[in-house]
């Protein structure tokens, strides 16, 4: 995957993150009050913001070009610790998985925790049982959901919980949902964005959206994804 640096860092004395985006003509509006989460699909990255500042950046795995992660705006509803999982009918038909319920644990495709979004939305931000794939350069590898490398830090951010408590619950014996505040979440598609060094970087158009890339905040595209957690068991 070829990344192109378009603009060098603007320096420590420059203005805030939003100003950097504005100067580069990137149509993402960072919420200036409270928490927010952005998954930038072409960058394979999740960014958590608090009061306008990025406080967490994590590698992610997104949907393949034929099982796209949908572009949308939503919100966090809960965190499920130690989820169970059942493959979707399409996965079973393809021979990819047997029709069985996968119990909680390290071998579960959802990993040890999943951040649930708006009720009825079958796209999660979750751990994985294949963490080695975060080392891949092209991470468009999932069935549509978003696998998060730093899932413990994300859960800590969402629930305002110590990492020690996150790990204790994730490695416990109970499967349960912990209610979460409705933190805004955007699954966005920005082929240019500001990286952790303050540089404006161009990313490959992995879904070949062309002119529809860099979707402004507030606009939603109904991309259909066959999400790998569409049959997560309650």
CSV table of C-alpha atoms in Angstrom, one decimal:
chain,number,residue,atom,x,y,z
A,1,UNK,CA,0.0,0.0,0.0
A,2,UNK,CA,1.5,3.3,-1.1
A,3,UNK,CA,1.1,6.3,1.2
A,4,UNK,CA,1.8,9.8,-0.1
A,5,UNK,CA,2.8,12.6,2.2
A,6,UNK,CA,1.1,15.7,0.7
A,7,UNK,CA,1.9,18.3,3.3
A,8,UNK,CA,4.7,18.3,5.9
A,9,UNK,CA,4.0,18.9,9.6
A,10,UNK,CA,2.9,22.4,10.3
A,11,UNK,CA,4.8,22.6,13.6
A,12,UNK,CA,4.2,22.4,17.3
A,13,UNK,CA,3.2,26.1,17.4
A,14,UNK,CA,0.4,25.6,14.9
A,15,UNK,CA,-3.3,25.5,15.9
A,16,UNK,CA,-5.4,22.5,16.9
A,17,UNK,CA,-6.2,19.3,15.0
A,18,UNK,CA,-9.3,20.8,13.3
A,19,UNK,CA,-7.2,23.7,11.9
A,20,UNK,CA,-4.8,21.2,10.3
A,21,UNK,CA,-7.8,19.5,8.7
A,22,UNK,CA,-9.2,22.8,7.5
A,23,UNK,CA,-5.9,23.9,6.0
A,24,UNK,CA,-5.7,20.7,4.1
A,25,UNK,CA,-9.3,21.0,2.8
A,26,UNK,CA,-10.3,17.7,4.6
A,27,UNK,CA,-14.1,17.9,5.3
A,28,UNK,CA,-14.1,16.2,8.8
A,29,UNK,CA,-15.4,18.2,11.7
A,30,UNK,CA,-13.9,17.1,15.0
A,31,UNK,CA,-16.4,17.5,17.8
A,32,UNK,CA,-14.9,20.1,20.2
A,33,UNK,CA,-16.8,19.0,23.3
A,34,UNK,CA,-16.7,15.6,24.8
A,35,UNK,CA,-15.8,12.3,23.2
A,36,UNK,CA,-16.0,11.1,19.6
A,37,UNK,CA,-14.7,8.2,17.5
A,38,UNK,CA,-13.7,8.2,13.9
A,39,UNK,CA,-12.9,5.0,11.9
A,40,UNK,CA,-11.2,6.2,8.7
A,41,UNK,CA,-11.6,3.2,6.4
A,42,UNK,CA,-8.9,3.9,3.8
A,43,UNK,CA,-6.3,4.6,6.5
A,44,UNK,CA,-7.2,1.4,8.4
A,45,UNK,CA,-7.2,3.6,11.6
A,46,UNK,CA,-9.5,4.4,14.5
A,47,UNK,CA,-9.1,7.8,16.2
A,48,UNK,CA,-10.7,8.6,19.5
A,49,UNK,CA,-11.1,12.3,20.3
A,50,UNK,CA,-11.7,14.1,23.5
A,51,UNK,CA,-12.5,17.8,23.6
A,52,UNK,CA,-11.2,18.2,20.0
A,53,UNK,CA,-7.9,16.4,20.6
A,54,UNK,CA,-6.9,12.9,19.4
A,55,UNK,CA,-6.3,10.8,22.5
A,56,UNK,CA,-6.1,7.3,20.9
A,57,UNK,CA,-5.0,6.1,17.5
A,58,UNK,CA,-5.3,2.4,16.7
A,59,UNK,CA,-4.8,0.2,13.7
A,60,UNK,CA,-8.0,-1.5,12.5
A,61,UNK,CA,-9.1,-4.1,10.0
A,62,UNK,CA,-12.0,-3.2,7.8
A,63,UNK,CA,-14.2,-4.9,5.2
A,64,UNK,CA,-12.9,-6.2,2.0
A,65,UNK,CA,-13.9,-4.5,-1.3
A,66,UNK,CA,-16.6,-7.1,-1.7
A,67,UNK,CA,-17.7,-6.9,1.9
A,68,UNK,CA,-17.4,-3.2,2.6
A,69,UNK,CA,-17.5,-1.5,5.9
A,70,UNK,CA,-20.4,0.8,5.6
A,71,UNK,CA,-20.0,4.6,5.7
A,72,UNK,CA,-22.3,6.0,8.3
A,73,UNK,CA,-22.7,8.1,11.5
A,74,UNK,CA,-24.0,6.4,14.6
A,75,UNK,CA,-23.2,6.2,18.3
A,76,UNK,CA,-22.0,3.8,21.0
A,77,UNK,CA,-24.7,1.9,22.9
A,78,UNK,CA,-22.9,-0.7,25.0
A,79,UNK,CA,-19.8,-2.8,25.4
A,80,UNK,CA,-20.2,-6.6,25.3
A,81,UNK,CA,-17.6,-8.5,27.3
A,82,UNK,CA,-16.8,-12.0,26.4
A,83,UNK,CA,-19.3,-12.2,23.4
A,84,UNK,CA,-20.5,-15.4,21.8
A,85,UNK,CA,-20.7,-15.7,18.0
A,86,UNK,CA,-22.5,-17.6,15.2
A,87,UNK,CA,-21.6,-17.3,11.5
A,88,UNK,CA,-23.9,-15.7,9.1
A,89,UNK,CA,-25.9,-17.8,6.6
A,90,UNK,CA,-23.7,-16.6,3.8
A,91,UNK,CA,-20.6,-17.8,5.7
A,92,UNK,CA,-22.1,-21.2,6.2
A,93,UNK,CA,-23.2,-21.5,2.6
A,94,UNK,CA,-19.7,-20.6,1.4
A,95,UNK,CA,-18.2,-23.4,3.6
A,96,UNK,CA,-16.2,-20.8,5.5
A,97,UNK,CA,-17.6,-21.8,8.8
A,98,UNK,CA,-19.8,-24.5,10.3
A,99,UNK,CA,-23.2,-23.6,11.8
A,100,UNK,CA,-22.2,-23.5,15.4
A,101,UNK,CA,-22.1,-21.1,18.3
A,102,UNK,CA,-18.6,-20.1,19.2
A,103,UNK,CA,-18.3,-19.8,23.0
A,104,UNK,CA,-16.5,-16.8,24.6
A,105,UNK,CA,-12.8,-16.7,24.7
A,106,UNK,CA,-9.6,-16.1,22.8
A,107,UNK,CA,-10.7,-18.2,19.8
A,108,UNK,CA,-13.9,-16.4,19.4
A,109,UNK,CA,-14.0,-14.2,16.1
A,110,UNK,CA,-15.2,-11.2,18.2
A,111,UNK,CA,-12.3,-11.7,20.6
A,112,UNK,CA,-12.9,-10.7,24.2
A,113,UNK,CA,-15.0,-7.5,23.8
A,114,UNK,CA,-17.1,-5.7,21.3
A,115,UNK,CA,-18.3,-2.1,21.3
A,116,UNK,CA,-21.9,-2.2,20.2
A,117,UNK,CA,-23.3,0.7,18.2
A,118,UNK,CA,-26.9,2.0,17.7
A,119,UNK,CA,-29.5,-0.7,18.4
A,120,UNK,CA,-30.2,-2.8,15.4
A,121,UNK,CA,-27.0,-1.8,13.7
A,122,UNK,CA,-25.1,-5.0,13.0
A,123,UNK,CA,-21.6,-3.5,12.8
A,124,UNK,CA,-19.3,-3.6,15.8
A,125,UNK,CA,-15.9,-2.3,16.8
A,126,UNK,CA,-14.3,-5.4,18.3
A,127,UNK,CA,-11.3,-7.5,19.3
A,128,UNK,CA,-10.4,-10.5,17.1
A,129,UNK,CA,-8.9,-14.0,17.3
A,130,UNK,CA,-6.5,-13.1,14.5
A,131,UNK,CA,-4.5,-10.3,16.0
A,132,UNK,CA,-1.5,-11.1,13.8
A,133,UNK,CA,-3.3,-9.6,10.9
A,134,UNK,CA,-2.8,-6.1,12.3
A,135,UNK,CA,0.8,-6.4,11.0
A,136,UNK,CA,-0.5,-6.5,7.4
A,137,UNK,CA,-0.1,-3.4,5.3
A,138,UNK,CA,-3.5,-3.9,3.5
A,139,UNK,CA,-6.0,-4.5,6.2
A,140,UNK,CA,-9.2,-4.6,4.2
A,141,UNK,CA,-9.7,-8.2,5.4
A,142,UNK,CA,-13.0,-8.5,7.4
A,143,UNK,CA,-16.6,-9.3,6.4
A,144,UNK,CA,-17.6,-5.6,7.1
A,145,UNK,CA,-17.0,-5.0,10.8
A,146,UNK,CA,-14.1,-3.2,12.3
A,147,UNK,CA,-11.5,-5.1,14.3
A,148,UNK,CA,-9.5,-2.9,16.6
A,149,UNK,CA,-5.9,-3.6,17.6
A,150,UNK,CA,-6.0,-1.5,20.8
A,151,UNK,CA,-9.4,-2.8,21.8
A,152,UNK,CA,-8.6,-2.6,25.5
A,153,UNK,CA,-7.8,1.2,25.2
A,154,UNK,CA,-10.9,1.7,23.2
A,155,UNK,CA,-13.1,0.0,25.8
A,156,UNK,CA,-11.3,2.0,28.5
A,157,UNK,CA,-12.1,5.2,26.6
A,158,UNK,CA,-15.8,4.3,26.0
A,159,UNK,CA,-16.5,3.3,29.5
A,160,UNK,CA,-14.1,5.6,31.3
A,161,UNK,CA,-12.7,2.5,33.0
A,162,UNK,CA,-9.2,1.6,34.1
A,163,UNK,CA,-7.3,-0.8,31.8
A,164,UNK,CA,-6.9,-3.3,34.7
A,165,UNK,CA,-10.7,-3.5,35.1
A,166,UNK,CA,-11.2,-3.9,31.3
A,167,UNK,CA,-8.8,-6.8,31.2
A,168,UNK,CA,-10.3,-8.4,34.4
A,169,UNK,CA,-13.8,-8.3,32.9
A,170,UNK,CA,-12.6,-9.4,29.4
A,171,UNK,CA,-10.9,-12.4,31.0
A,172,UNK,CA,-13.6,-13.3,33.4
A,173,UNK,CA,-16.3,-15.9,33.1
A,174,UNK,CA,-19.4,-13.8,32.5
A,175,UNK,CA,-20.9,-12.6,29.1
A,176,UNK,CA,-22.7,-9.3,29.7
A,177,UNK,CA,-23.3,-5.9,28.3
A,178,UNK,CA,-22.0,-2.8,30.0
A,179,UNK,CA,-24.1,0.3,29.1
A,180,UNK,CA,-22.1,3.1,27.6
A,181,UNK,CA,-22.7,6.8,26.9
A,182,UNK,CA,-23.8,7.6,23.4
A,183,UNK,CA,-20.4,8.7,22.1
A,184,UNK,CA,-20.7,9.8,18.4
A,185,UNK,CA,-19.1,7.4,15.9
A,186,UNK,CA,-18.4,8.0,12.3
A,187,UNK,CA,-17.3,5.2,9.9
A,188,UNK,CA,-15.8,7.6,7.4
A,189,UNK,CA,-14.0,7.4,4.1
A,190,UNK,CA,-11.3,10.0,3.9
A,191,UNK,CA,-8.5,9.3,1.4
A,192,UNK,CA,-6.5,12.2,2.8
A,193,UNK,CA,-6.1,12.8,6.6
A,194,UNK,CA,-3.7,14.1,9.2
A,195,UNK,CA,-1.5,11.4,10.7
A,196,UNK,CA,0.0,11.2,14.2
A,197,UNK,CA,2.9,13.4,13.2
A,198,UNK,CA,0.7,16.2,11.9
A,199,UNK,CA,1.4,15.4,8.2
A,200,UNK,CA,-1.4,15.3,5.6
A,201,UNK,CA,-1.2,11.8,4.0
A,202,UNK,CA,-3.0,10.4,1.0
A,203,UNK,CA,-4.3,6.8,1.3
A,204,UNK,CA,-5.3,4.4,-1.5
A,205,UNK,CA,-9.0,4.4,-2.6
A,206,UNK,CA,-9.5,0.8,-1.5
A,207,UNK,CA,-13.2,0.7,-2.5
A,208,UNK,CA,-12.6,2.7,-5.7
A,209,UNK,CA,-15.2,5.3,-4.8
A,210,UNK,CA,-13.4,8.0,-6.7
A,211,UNK,CA,-15.3,11.4,-6.5
A,212,UNK,CA,-17.4,10.1,-3.6
A,213,UNK,CA,-14.3,9.8,-1.4
A,214,UNK,CA,-13.8,12.3,1.4
A,215,UNK,CA,-17.4,12.3,2.4
A,216,UNK,CA,-18.3,15.3,4.5
A,217,UNK,CA,-19.4,14.9,8.0
A,218,UNK,CA,-23.2,14.7,8.2
A,219,UNK,CA,-23.7,12.8,5.0
A,220,UNK,CA,-24.4,9.1,5.0
A,221,UNK,CA,-24.0,6.5,2.3
A,222,UNK,CA,-26.0,3.3,2.5
A,223,UNK,CA,-23.2,0.8,1.7
A,224,UNK,CA,-24.3,-2.8,2.4
A,225,UNK,CA,-22.0,-4.9,4.4
A,226,UNK,CA,-22.3,-8.6,5.3
A,227,UNK,CA,-20.9,-8.1,8.7
A,228,UNK,CA,-19.2,-10.9,10.5
A,229,UNK,CA,-21.1,-10.2,13.7
A,230,UNK,CA,-24.5,-10.1,12.1
A,231,UNK,CA,-25.4,-13.3,14.0
A,232,UNK,CA,-23.8,-12.4,17.3
A,233,UNK,CA,-25.7,-14.3,19.9
A,234,UNK,CA,-27.5,-12.4,22.6
